[in-house]
Short mmCIF file of N, CA and C in Angstrom, two decimals:
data_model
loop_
_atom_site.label_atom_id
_atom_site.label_comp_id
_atom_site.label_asym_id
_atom_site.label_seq_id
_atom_site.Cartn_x
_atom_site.Cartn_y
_atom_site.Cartn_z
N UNK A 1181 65.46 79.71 103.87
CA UNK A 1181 65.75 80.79 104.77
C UNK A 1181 67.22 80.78 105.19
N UNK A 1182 68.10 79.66 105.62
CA UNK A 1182 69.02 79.46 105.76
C UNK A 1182 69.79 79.57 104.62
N UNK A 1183 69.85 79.75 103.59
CA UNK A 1183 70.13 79.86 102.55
C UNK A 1183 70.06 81.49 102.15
N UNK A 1184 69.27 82.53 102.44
CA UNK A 1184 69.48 83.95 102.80
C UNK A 1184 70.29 84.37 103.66
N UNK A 1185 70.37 83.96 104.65
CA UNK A 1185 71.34 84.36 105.90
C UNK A 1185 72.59 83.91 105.79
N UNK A 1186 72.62 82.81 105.05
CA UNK A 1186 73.86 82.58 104.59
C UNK A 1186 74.88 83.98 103.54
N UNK A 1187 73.83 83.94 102.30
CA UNK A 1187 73.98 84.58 101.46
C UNK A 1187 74.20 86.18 101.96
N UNK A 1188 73.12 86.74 102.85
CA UNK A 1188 73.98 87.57 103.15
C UNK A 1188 74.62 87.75 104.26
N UNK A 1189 75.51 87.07 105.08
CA UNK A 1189 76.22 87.03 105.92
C UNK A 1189 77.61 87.14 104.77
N UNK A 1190 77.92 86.45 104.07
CA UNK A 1190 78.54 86.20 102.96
C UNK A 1190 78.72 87.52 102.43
N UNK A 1191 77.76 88.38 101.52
CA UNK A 1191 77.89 89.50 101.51
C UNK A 1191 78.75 90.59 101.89
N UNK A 1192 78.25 90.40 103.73
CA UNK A 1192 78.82 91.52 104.51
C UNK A 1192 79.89 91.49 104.58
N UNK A 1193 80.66 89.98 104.79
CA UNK A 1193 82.23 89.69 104.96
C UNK A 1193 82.77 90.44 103.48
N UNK A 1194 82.61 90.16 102.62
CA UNK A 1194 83.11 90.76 101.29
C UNK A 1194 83.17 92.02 101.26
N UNK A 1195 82.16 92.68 101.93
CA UNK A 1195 82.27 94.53 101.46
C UNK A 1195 82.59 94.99 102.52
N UNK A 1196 82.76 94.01 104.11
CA UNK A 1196 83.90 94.97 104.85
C UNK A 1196 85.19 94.59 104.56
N UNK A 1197 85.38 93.40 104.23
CA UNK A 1197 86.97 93.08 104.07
C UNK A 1197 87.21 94.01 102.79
N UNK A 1198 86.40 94.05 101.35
CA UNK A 1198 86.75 95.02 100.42
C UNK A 1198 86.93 96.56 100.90
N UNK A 1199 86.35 96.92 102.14
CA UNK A 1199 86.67 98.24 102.63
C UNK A 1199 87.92 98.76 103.12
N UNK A 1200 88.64 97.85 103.54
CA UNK A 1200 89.55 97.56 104.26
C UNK A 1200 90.93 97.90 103.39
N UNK A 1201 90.54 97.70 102.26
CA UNK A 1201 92.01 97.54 101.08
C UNK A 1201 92.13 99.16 101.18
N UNK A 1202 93.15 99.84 100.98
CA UNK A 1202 93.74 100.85 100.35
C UNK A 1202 94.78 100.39 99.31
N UNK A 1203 94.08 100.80 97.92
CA UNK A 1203 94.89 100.05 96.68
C UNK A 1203 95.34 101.67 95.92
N UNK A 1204 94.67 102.77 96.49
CA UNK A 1204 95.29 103.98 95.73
C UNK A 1204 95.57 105.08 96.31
N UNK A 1205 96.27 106.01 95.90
CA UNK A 1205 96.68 106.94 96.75
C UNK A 1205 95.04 107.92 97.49
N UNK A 1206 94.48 107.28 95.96
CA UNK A 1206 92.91 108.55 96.86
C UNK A 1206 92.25 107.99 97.72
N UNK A 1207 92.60 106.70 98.40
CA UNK A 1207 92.47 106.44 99.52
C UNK A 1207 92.47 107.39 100.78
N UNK A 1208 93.92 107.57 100.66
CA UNK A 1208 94.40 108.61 101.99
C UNK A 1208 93.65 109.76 102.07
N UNK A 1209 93.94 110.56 103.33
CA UNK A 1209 93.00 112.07 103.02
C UNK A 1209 93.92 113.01 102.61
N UNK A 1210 93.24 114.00 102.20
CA UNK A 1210 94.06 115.12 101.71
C UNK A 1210 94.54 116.12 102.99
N UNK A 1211 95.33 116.22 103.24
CA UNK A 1211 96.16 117.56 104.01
C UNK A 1211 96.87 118.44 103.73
N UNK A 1212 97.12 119.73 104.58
CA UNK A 1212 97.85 120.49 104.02
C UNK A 1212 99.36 120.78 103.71
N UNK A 1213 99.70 121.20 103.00
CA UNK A 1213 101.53 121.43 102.78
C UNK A 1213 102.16 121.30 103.99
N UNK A 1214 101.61 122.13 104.89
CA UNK A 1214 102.38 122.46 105.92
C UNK A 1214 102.29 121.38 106.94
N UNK A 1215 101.44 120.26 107.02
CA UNK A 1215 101.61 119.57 108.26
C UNK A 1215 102.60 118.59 107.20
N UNK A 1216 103.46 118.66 106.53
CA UNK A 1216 104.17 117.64 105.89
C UNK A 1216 105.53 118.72 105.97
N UNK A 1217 106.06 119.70 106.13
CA UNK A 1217 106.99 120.93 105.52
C UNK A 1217 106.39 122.36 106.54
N UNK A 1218 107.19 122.86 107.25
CA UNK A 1218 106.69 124.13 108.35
C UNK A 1218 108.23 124.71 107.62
N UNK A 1219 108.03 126.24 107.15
CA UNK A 1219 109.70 126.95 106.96
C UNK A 1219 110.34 127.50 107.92
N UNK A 1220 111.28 127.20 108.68
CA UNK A 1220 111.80 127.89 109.82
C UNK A 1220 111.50 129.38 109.70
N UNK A 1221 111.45 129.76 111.02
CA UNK A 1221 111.13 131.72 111.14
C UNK A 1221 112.87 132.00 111.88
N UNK A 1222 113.22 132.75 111.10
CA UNK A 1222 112.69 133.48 109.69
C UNK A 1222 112.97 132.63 108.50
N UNK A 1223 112.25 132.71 107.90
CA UNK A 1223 112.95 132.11 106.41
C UNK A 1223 113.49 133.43 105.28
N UNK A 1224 114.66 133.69 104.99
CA UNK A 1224 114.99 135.28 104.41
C UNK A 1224 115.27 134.70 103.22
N UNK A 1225 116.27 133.67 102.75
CA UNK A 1225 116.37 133.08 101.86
C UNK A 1225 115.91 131.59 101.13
N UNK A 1226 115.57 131.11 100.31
CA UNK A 1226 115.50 130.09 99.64
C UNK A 1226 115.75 130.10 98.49
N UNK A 1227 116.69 128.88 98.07
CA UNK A 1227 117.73 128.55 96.97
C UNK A 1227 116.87 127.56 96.36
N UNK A 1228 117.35 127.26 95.09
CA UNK A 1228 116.97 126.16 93.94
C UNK A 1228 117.26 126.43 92.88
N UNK A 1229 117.09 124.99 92.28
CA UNK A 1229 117.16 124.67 91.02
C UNK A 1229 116.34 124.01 90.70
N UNK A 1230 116.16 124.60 89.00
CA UNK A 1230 114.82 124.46 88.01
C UNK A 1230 115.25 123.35 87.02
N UNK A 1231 115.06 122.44 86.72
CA UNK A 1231 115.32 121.61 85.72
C UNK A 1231 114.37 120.59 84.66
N UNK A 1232 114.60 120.83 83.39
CA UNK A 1232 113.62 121.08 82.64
C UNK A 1232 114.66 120.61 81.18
N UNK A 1233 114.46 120.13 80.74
CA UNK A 1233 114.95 119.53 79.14
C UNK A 1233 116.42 118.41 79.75
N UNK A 1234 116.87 118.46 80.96
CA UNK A 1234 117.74 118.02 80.40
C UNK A 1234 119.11 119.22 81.27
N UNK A 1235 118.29 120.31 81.24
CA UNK A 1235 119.24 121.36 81.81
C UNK A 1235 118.96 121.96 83.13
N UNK A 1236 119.69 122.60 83.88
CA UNK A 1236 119.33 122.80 85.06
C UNK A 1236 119.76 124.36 85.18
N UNK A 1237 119.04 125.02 85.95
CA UNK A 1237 118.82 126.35 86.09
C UNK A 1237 118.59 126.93 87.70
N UNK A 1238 119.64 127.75 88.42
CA UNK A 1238 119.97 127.61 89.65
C UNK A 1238 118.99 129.23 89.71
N UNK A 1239 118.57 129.54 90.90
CA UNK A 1239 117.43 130.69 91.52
C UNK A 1239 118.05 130.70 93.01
N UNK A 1240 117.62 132.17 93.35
CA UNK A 1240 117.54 133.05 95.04
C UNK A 1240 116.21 133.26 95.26
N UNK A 1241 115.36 132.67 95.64
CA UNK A 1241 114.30 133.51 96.37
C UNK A 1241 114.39 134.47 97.73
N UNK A 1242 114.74 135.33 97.52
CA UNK A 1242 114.71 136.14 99.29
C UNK A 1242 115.70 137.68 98.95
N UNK A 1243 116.03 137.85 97.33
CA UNK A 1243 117.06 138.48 97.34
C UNK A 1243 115.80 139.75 97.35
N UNK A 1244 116.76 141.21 96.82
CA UNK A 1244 116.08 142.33 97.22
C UNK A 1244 114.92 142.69 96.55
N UNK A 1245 114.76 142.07 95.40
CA UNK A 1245 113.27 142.31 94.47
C UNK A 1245 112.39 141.04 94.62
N UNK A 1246 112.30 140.35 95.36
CA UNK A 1246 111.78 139.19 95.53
C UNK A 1246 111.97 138.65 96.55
N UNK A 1247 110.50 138.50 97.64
CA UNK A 1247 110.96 138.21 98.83
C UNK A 1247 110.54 136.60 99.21
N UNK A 1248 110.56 135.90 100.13
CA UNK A 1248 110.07 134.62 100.19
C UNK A 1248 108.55 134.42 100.66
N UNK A 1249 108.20 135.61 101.06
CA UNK A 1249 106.25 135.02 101.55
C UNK A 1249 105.57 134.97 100.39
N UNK A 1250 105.64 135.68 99.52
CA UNK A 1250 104.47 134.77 98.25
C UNK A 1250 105.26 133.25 97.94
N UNK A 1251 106.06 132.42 98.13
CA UNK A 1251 106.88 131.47 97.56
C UNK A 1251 106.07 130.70 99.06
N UNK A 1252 105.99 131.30 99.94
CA UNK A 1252 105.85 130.22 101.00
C UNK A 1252 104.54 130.03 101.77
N UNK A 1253 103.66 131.29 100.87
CA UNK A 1253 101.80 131.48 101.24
C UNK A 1253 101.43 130.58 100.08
N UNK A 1254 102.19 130.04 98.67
CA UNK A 1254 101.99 129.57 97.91
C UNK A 1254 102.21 127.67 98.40
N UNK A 1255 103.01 127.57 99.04
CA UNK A 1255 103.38 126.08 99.16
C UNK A 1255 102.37 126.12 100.57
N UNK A 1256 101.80 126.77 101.54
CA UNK A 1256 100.93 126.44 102.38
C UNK A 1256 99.77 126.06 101.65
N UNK A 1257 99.60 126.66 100.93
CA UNK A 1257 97.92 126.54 100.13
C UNK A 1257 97.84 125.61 99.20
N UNK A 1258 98.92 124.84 99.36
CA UNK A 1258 98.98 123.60 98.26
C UNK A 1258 98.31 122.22 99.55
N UNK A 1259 97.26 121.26 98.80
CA UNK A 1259 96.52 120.62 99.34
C UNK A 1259 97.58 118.98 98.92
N UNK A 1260 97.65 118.83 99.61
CA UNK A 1260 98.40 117.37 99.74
C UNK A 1260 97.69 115.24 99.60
N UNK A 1261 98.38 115.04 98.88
CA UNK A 1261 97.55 113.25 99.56
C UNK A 1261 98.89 112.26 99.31
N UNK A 1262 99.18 111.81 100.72
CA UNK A 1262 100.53 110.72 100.49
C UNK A 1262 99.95 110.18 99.62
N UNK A 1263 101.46 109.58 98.20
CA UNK A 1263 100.96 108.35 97.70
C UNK A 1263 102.48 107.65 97.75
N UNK A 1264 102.20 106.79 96.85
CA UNK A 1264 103.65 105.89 96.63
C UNK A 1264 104.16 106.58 95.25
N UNK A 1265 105.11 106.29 95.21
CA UNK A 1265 106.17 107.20 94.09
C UNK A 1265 105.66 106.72 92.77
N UNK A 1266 105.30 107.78 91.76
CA UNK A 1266 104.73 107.12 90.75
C UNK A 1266 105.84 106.72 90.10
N UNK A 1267 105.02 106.05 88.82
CA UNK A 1267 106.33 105.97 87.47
C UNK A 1267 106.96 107.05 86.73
N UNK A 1268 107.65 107.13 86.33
CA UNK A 1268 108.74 108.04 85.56
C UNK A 1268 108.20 108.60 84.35
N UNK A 1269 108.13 109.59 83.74
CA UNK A 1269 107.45 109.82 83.03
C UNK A 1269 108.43 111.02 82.45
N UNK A 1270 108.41 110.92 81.01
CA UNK A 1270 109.87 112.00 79.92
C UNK A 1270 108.51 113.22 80.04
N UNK A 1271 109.46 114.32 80.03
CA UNK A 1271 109.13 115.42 79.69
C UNK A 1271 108.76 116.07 81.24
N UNK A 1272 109.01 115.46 82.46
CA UNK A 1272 108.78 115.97 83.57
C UNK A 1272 109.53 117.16 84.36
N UNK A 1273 109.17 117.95 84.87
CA UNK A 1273 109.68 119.49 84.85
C UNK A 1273 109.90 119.61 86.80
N UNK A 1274 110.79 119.85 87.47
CA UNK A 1274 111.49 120.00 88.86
C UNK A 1274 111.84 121.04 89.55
N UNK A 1275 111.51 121.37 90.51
CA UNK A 1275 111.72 122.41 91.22
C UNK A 1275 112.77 121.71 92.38
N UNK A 1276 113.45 122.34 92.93
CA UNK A 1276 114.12 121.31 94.26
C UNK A 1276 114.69 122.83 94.93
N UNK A 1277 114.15 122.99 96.08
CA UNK A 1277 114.03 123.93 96.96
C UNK A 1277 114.87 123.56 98.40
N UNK A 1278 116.05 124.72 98.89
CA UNK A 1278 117.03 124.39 99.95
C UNK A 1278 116.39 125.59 100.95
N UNK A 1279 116.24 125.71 102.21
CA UNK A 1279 115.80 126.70 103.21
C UNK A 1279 117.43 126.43 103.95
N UNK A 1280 118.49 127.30 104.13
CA UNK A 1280 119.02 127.52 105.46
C UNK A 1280 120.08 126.25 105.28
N UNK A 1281 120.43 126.24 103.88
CA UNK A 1281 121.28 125.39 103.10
C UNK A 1281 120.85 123.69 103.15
N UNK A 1282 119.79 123.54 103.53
CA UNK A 1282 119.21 122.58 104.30
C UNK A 1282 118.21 121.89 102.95
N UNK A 1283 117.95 120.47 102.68
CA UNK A 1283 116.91 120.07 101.42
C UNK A 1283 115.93 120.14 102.24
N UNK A 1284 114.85 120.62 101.64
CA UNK A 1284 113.79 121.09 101.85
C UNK A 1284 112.62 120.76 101.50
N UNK A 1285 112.66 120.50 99.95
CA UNK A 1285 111.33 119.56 98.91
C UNK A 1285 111.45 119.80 97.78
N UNK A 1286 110.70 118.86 96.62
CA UNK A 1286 111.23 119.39 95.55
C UNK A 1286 109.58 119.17 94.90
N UNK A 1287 109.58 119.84 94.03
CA UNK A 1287 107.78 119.95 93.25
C UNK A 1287 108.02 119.87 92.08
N UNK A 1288 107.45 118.64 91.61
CA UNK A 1288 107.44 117.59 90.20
C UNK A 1288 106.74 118.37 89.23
N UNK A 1289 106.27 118.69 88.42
CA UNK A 1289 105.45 118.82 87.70
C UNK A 1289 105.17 118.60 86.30
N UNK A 1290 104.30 117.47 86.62
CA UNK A 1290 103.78 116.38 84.96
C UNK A 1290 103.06 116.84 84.06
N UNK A 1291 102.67 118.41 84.01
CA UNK A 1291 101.55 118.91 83.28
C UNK A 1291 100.59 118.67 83.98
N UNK A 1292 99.34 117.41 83.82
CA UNK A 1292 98.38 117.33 84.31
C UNK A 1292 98.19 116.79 85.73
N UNK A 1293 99.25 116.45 86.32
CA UNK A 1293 99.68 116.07 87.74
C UNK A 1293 100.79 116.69 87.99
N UNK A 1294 101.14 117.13 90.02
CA UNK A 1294 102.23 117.93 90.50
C UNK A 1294 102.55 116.69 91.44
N UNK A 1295 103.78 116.54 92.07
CA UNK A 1295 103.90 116.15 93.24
C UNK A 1295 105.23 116.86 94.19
N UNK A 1296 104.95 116.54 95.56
CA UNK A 1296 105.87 117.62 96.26
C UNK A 1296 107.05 115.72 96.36
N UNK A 1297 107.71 116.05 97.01
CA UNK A 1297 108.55 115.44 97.45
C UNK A 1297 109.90 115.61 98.37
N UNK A 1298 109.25 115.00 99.73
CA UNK A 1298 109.85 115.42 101.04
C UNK A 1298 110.88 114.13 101.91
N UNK A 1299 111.76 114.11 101.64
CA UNK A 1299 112.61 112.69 102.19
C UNK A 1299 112.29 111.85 102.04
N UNK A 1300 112.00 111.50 100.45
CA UNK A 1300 111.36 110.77 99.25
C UNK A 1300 110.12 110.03 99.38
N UNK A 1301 109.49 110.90 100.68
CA UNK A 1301 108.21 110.75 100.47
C UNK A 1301 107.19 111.21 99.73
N UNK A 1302 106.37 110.84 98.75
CA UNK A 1302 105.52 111.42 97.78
C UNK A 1302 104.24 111.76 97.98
N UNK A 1303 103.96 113.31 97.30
CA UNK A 1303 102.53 113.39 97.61
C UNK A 1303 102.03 114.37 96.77
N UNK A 1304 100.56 113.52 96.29
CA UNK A 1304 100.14 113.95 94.96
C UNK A 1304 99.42 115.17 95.51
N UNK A 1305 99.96 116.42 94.58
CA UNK A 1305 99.41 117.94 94.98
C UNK A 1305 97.83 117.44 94.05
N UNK A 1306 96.87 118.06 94.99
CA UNK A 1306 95.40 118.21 94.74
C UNK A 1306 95.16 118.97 93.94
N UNK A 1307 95.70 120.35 93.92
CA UNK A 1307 95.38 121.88 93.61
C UNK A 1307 97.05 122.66 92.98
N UNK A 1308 97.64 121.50 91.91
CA UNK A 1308 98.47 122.13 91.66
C UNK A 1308 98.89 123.85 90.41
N UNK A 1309 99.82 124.22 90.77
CA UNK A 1309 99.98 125.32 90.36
C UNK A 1309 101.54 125.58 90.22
N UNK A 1310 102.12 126.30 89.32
CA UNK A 1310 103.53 126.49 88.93
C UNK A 1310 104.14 127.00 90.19
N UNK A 1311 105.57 127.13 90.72
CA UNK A 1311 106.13 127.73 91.94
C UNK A 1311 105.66 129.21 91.44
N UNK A 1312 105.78 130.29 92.19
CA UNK A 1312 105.56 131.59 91.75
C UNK A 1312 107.17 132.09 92.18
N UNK A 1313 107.58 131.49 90.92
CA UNK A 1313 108.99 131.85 90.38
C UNK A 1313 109.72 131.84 88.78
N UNK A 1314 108.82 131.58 88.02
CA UNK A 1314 108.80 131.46 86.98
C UNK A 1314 109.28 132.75 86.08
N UNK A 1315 109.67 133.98 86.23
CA UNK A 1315 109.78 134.88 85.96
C UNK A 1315 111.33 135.28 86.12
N UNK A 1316 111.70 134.56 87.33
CA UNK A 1316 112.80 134.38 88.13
C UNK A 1316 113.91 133.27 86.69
N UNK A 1317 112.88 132.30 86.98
CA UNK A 1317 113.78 130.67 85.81
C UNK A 1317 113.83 131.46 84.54
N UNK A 1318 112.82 132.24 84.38
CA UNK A 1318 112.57 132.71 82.47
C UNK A 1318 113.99 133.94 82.30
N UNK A 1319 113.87 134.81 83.18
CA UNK A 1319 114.76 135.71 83.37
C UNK A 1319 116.58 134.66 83.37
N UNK A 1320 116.34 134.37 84.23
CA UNK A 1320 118.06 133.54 84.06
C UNK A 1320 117.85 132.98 83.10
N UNK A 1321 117.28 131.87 82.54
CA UNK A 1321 117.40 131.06 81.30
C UNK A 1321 117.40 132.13 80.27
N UNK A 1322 117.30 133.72 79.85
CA UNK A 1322 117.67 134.36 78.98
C UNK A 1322 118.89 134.63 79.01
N UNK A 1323 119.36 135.39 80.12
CA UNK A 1323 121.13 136.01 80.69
C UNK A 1323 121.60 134.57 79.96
N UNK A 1324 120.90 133.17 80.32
CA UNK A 1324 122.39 132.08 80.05
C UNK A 1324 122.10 131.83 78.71
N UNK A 1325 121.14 131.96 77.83
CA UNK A 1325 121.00 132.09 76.33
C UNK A 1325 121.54 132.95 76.04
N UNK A 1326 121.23 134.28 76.30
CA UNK A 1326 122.18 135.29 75.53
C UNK A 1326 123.94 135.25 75.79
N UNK A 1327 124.43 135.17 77.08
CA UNK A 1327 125.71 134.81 77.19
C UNK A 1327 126.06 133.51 76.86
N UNK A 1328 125.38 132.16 75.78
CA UNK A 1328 125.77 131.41 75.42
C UNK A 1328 126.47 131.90 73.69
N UNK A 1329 125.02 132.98 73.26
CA UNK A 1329 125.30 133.41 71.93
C UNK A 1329 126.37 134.27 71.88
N UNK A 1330 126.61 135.03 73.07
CA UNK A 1330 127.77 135.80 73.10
C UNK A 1330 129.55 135.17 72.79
N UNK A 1331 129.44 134.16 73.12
CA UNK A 1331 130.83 133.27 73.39
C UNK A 1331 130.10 132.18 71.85
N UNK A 1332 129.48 132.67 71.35
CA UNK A 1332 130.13 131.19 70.51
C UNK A 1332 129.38 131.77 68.57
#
């Protein structure tokens, strides 16, 4: 009998102390964009650059055909979980976003994983999705293709 109570006293110590570890980011809970990033009111403009092969590609969000609330109803609705900074990985694609000339965050994106990154704190997007600016990067990255073929 003493020999049960032992055994599981023994037990219990093991699977609360094993409770106790946080060894991965899905540990943490998930939260939203915004309790990590709020955009000052007003926000009229937001600046960035897109970088992608190797090359970098500069954007206006706020100018007259494109305003900043789909850019910023889009980063609220992004679901958040701190982690620690992953490893490096080739072929990774960057957004890096300025509000009010100010750094702001920048959104990783690995293909099958996103992460935001806020005063190099990291956090793996739950529910990721491209910036809704892509039209914006595709459009300039033509003007600077075609005025590359132009000059050479």
């Amino acid at each position: 009998m003493k020999k049960l109570i032992a055994l599981v006293l023994a037990l219990i110590c093991v699977l609360s102390l094993a409770g106790c570890q946080k060894t991965s980011a899905s540990c943490q809970k998930t939260i939203s964009a915004s309790e990590v990033y709020l955009f000052p009111e007003p926000t009229i403009l937001i600046t960035g650059s897109f970088y992608s092969q190797g090359k970098e590609t500069t954007f206006e969000i706020g100018s007259e055909n494109y305003g900043p609330n789909d850019f910023i109803s889009w980063f609220y609705d992004l679901e958040l979980t701190a982690c620690d900074e992953p490893e490096a990985v080739e072929g990774a694609e960057s957004y890096t976003f300025k509000v009010a000339g100010k750094d702001a965050f920048t959104y990783e994106d690995r293909g099958s994983e996103a992460y935001i990154i806020i005063d190099s704190n990291y956090y793996k997007v739950s529910n990721p999705s491209t910036p809704p600016i892509n039209y914006i990067v595709h459009f300039l990255n033509c003007i600077v293709y075609i005025s590359r073929e132009e000059q050479g």
